Coordinates of C-alpha atoms in Angstrom, one line a residue:
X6 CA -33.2 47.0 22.4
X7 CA -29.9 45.1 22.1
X8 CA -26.9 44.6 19.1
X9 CA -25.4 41.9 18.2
X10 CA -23.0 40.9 15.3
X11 CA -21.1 38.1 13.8
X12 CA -18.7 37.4 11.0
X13 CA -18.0 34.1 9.4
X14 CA -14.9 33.5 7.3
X15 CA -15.5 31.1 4.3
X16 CA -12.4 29.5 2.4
X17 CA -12.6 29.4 -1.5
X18 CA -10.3 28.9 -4.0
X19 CA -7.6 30.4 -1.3
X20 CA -9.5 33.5 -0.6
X21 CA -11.6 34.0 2.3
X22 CA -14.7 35.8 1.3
X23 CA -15.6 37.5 4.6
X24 CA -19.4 37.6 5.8
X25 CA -20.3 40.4 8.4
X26 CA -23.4 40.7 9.9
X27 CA -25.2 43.0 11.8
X28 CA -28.8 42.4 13.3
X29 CA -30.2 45.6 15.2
X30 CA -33.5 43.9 16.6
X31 CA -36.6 46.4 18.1
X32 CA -39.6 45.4 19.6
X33 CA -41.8 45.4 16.8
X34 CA -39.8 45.7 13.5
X35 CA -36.5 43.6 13.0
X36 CA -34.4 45.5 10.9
X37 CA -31.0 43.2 9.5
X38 CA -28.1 44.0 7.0
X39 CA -25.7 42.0 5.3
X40 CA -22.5 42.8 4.2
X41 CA -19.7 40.9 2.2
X42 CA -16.8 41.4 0.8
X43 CA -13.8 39.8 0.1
X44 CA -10.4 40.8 1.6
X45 CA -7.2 41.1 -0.5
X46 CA -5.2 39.9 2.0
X47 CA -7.3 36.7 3.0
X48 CA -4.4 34.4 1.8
X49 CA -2.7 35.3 5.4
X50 CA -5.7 34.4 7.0
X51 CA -6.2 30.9 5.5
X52 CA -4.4 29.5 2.9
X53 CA -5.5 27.0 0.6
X54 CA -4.3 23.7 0.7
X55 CA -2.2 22.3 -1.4
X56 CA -2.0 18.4 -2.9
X57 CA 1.3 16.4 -2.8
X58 CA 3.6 17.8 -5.3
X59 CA 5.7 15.1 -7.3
X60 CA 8.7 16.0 -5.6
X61 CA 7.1 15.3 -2.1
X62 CA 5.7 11.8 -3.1
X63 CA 8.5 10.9 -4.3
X64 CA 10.4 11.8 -1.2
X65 CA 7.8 9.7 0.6
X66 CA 8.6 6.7 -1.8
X67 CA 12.4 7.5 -0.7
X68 CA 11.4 7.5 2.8
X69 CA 9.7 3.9 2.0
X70 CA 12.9 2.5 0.6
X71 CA 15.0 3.2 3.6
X72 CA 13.2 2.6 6.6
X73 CA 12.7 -1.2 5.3
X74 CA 16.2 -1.9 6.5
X75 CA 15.3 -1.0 9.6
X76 CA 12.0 -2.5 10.5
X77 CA 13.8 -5.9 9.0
X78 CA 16.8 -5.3 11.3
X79 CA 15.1 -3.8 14.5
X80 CA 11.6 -5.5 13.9
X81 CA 8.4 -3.8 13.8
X82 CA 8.0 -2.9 17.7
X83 CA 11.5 -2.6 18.5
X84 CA 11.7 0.4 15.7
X85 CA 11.0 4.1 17.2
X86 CA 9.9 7.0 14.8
X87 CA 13.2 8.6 16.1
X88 CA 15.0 5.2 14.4
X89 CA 13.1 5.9 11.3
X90 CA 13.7 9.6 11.0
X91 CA 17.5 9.2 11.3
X92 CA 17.8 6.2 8.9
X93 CA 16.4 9.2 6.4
X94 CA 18.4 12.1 7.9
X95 CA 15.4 13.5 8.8
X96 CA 14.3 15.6 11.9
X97 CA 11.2 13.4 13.9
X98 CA 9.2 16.6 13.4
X99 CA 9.7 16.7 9.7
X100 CA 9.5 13.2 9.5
X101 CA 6.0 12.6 10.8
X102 CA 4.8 15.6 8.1
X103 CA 4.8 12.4 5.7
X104 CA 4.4 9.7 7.8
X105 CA 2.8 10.0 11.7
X106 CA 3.0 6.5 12.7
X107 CA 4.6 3.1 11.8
X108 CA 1.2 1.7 10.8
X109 CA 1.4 4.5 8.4
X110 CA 4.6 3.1 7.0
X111 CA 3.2 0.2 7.0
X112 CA 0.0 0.3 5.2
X113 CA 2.2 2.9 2.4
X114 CA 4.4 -0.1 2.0
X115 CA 1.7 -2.4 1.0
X116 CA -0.4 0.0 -1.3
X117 CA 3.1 0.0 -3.0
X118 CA 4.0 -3.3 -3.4
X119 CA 0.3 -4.0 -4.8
X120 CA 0.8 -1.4 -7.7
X121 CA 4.3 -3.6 -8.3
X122 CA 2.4 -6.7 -8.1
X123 CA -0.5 -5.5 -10.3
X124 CA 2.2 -4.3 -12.8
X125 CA 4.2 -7.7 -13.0
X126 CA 1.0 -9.5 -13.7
X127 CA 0.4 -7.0 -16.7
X128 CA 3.4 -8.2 -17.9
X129 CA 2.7 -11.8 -17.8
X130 CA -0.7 -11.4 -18.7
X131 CA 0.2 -9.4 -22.3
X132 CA 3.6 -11.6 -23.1
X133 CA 3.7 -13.6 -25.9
X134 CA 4.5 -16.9 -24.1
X135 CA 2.8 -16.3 -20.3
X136 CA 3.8 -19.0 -19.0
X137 CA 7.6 -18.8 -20.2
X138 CA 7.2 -15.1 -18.7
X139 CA 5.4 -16.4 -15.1
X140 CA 8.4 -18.7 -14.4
X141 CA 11.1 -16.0 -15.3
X142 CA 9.1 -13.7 -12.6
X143 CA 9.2 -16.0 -10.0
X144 CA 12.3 -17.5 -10.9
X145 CA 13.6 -14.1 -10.3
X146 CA 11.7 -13.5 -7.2
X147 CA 13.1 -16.8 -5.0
X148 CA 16.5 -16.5 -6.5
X149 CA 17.2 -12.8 -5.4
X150 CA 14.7 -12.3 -2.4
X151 CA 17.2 -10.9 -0.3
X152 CA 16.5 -11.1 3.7
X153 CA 15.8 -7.9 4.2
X154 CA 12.2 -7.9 1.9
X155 CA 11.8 -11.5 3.3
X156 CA 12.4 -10.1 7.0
X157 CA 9.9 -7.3 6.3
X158 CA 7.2 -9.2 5.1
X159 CA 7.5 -11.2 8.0
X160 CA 6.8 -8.1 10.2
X161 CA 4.4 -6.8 7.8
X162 CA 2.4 -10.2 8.6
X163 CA 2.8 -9.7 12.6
X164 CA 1.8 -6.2 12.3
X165 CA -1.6 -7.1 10.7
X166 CA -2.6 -9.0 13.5
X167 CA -3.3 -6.1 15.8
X168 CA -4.0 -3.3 13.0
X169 CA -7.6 -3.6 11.1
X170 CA -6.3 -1.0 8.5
X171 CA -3.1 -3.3 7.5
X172 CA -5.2 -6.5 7.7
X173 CA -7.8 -4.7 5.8
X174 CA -4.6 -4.5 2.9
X175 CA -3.1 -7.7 3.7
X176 CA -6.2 -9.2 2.7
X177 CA -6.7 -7.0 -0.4
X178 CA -3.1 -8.4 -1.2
X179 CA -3.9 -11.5 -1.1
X180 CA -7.6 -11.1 -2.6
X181 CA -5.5 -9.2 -5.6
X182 CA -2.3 -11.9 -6.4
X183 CA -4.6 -15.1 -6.5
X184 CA -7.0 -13.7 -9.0
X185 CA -3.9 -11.9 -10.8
X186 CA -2.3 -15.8 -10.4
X187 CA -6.1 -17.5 -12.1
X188 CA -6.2 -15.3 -14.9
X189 CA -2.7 -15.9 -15.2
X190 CA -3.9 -19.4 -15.5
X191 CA -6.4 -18.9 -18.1
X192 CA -4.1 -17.1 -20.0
X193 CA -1.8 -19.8 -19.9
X194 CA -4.1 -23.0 -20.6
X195 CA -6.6 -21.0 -22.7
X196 CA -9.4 -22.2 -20.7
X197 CA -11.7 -20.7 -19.0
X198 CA -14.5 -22.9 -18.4
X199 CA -15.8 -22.9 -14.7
X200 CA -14.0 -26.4 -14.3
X201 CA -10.8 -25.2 -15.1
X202 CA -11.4 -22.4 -12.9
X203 CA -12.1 -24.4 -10.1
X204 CA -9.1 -25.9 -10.7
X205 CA -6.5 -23.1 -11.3
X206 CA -8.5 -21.1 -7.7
X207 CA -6.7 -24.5 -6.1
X208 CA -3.4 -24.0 -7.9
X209 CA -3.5 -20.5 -7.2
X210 CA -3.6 -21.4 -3.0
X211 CA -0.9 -23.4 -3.9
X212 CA 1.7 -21.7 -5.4
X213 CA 1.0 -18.9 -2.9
X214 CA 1.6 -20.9 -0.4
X215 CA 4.9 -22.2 -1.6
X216 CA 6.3 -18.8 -2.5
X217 CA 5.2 -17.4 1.1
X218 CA 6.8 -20.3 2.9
X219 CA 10.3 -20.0 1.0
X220 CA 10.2 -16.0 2.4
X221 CA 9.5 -17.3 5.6
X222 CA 12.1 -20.4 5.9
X223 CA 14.9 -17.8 4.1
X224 CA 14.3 -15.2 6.9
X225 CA 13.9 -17.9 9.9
X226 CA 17.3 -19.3 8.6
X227 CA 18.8 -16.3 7.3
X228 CA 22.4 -16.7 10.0
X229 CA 22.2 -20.5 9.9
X230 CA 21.2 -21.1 5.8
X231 CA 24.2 -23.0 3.8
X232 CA 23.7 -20.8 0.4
X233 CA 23.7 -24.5 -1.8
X234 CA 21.5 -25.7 0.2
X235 CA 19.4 -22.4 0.0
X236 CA 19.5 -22.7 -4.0
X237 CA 18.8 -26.5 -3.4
X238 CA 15.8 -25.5 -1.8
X239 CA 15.1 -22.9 -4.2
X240 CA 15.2 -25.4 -7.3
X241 CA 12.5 -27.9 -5.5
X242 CA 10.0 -25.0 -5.0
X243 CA 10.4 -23.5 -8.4
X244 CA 10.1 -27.4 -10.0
X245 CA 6.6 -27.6 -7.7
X246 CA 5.5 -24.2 -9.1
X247 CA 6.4 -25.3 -12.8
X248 CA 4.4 -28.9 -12.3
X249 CA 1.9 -26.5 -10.7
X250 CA 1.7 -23.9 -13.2
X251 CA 1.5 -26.6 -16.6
X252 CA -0.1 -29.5 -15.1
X253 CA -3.2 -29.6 -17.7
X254 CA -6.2 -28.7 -15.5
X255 CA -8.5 -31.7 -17.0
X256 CA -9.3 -33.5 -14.0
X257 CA -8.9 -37.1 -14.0
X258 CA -11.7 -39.8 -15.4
X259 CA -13.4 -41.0 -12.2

């Protein structure tokens, strides 16, 4: 005859209801018993977890806002998590509780700048005059992208090359601003026939395209740029993107 027994904790609700078995097993006749019962003090044992609180996302979001300076000064692979943690006055070990690598940081910054994008198309998307509102956004966007968001993005776009998970977003990003940019379109023209369409999914390559190269010619130029020169440059793109944006999408009579 031998004895055995086992207990098995189970976590609920932040209590551990505590299971304890014991099999006494003869020859001819197995005999078992259970017992359970749940222990006042099982919060020691394992407590339940518990969901980002406000105040700890928006610390993250703080977190966000000042390590950008850094990945645009340092770059993305000469930046350390110790360089991160003390540009937030934060011990490494406490810093890593919200973010445990620099792909991390990454990938947050992106989910965050596609609620912002998704946000600014709202905008333009329920204004009275969308078009009038479209230009003022990206008027706004190539006159005050400072080099530090134009050096990041920069990184951001080397970064995705060797992470799935940021190219993954990157192309979600992407996927997300030219649809935003065709029903912007739409809205604009009031037409969405499947011509027009075709047309404004063209328009929308190009205007990215346009607003991603003047972020990448500000940050390659950034210690050599003449500021009128810089505006100069600024004026020609946002003239393309108004031809672009207004050009009637009827195609021309063959």
């Amino acid at each position: 005859m031998n004895e055995y027994s086992f207990t098995i904790h189970i976590c609920l609700t932040g209590r551990v209801i505590r299971f304890a078995a014991c099999t006494r097993t003869g020859l001819r006749k197995p005999q078992s018993r259970l017992r359970a019962w749940i222990s006042e003090d099982s919060l020691m044992d394992a407590p339940a977890a518990n969901p980002m609180t406000t105040a700890a996302s928006d610390r993250a979001s703080d977190i966000l806002d000042k390590v950008k300076s850094v990945f645009a000064l340092n770059g993305f692979e000469g930046t350390s998590m110790q360089d991160l943690a003390q540009a937030t006055q934060m011990s490494v070990g406490n810093f890593y509780r919200y973010f445990p690598s620099k792909d991390a940081i990454v990938t947050a910054l992106v989910k965050r700048d596609l609620e912002e994008i998704e946000a600014l198309f709202d905008a333009v998307r329920s204004a009275e005059d969308p078009g009038a509102m479209f230009m003022t956004l990206l008027r706004h966007e190539l006159e005050t992208l400072p080099f530090e968001k134009a050096a990041l993005w920069s990184e951001v776009q080397a970064a995705s090359y060797r992470c799935p998970e940021i190219t993954a977003l990157m192309r979600t990003m992407d996927e997300t601003v030219r649809s935003n940019v065709v029903v912007a379109l739409v809205r604009i023209h009031g037409d969405d026939s499947p011509e027009a369409r075709e047309i404004f999914e063209t328009r929308a390559q190009l205007l990215m395209a346009l607003v991603h190269g003047f972020a990448q010619r500000k940050y390659c130029a950034c210690e050599t740029a003449d500021p009128a020169k810089t505006a100069a440059f600024a004026e020609l793109v946002l003239s393309t993107l108004h031809d672009t944006i207004f050009a009637s999408p009827s195609k021309p009579a063959k």
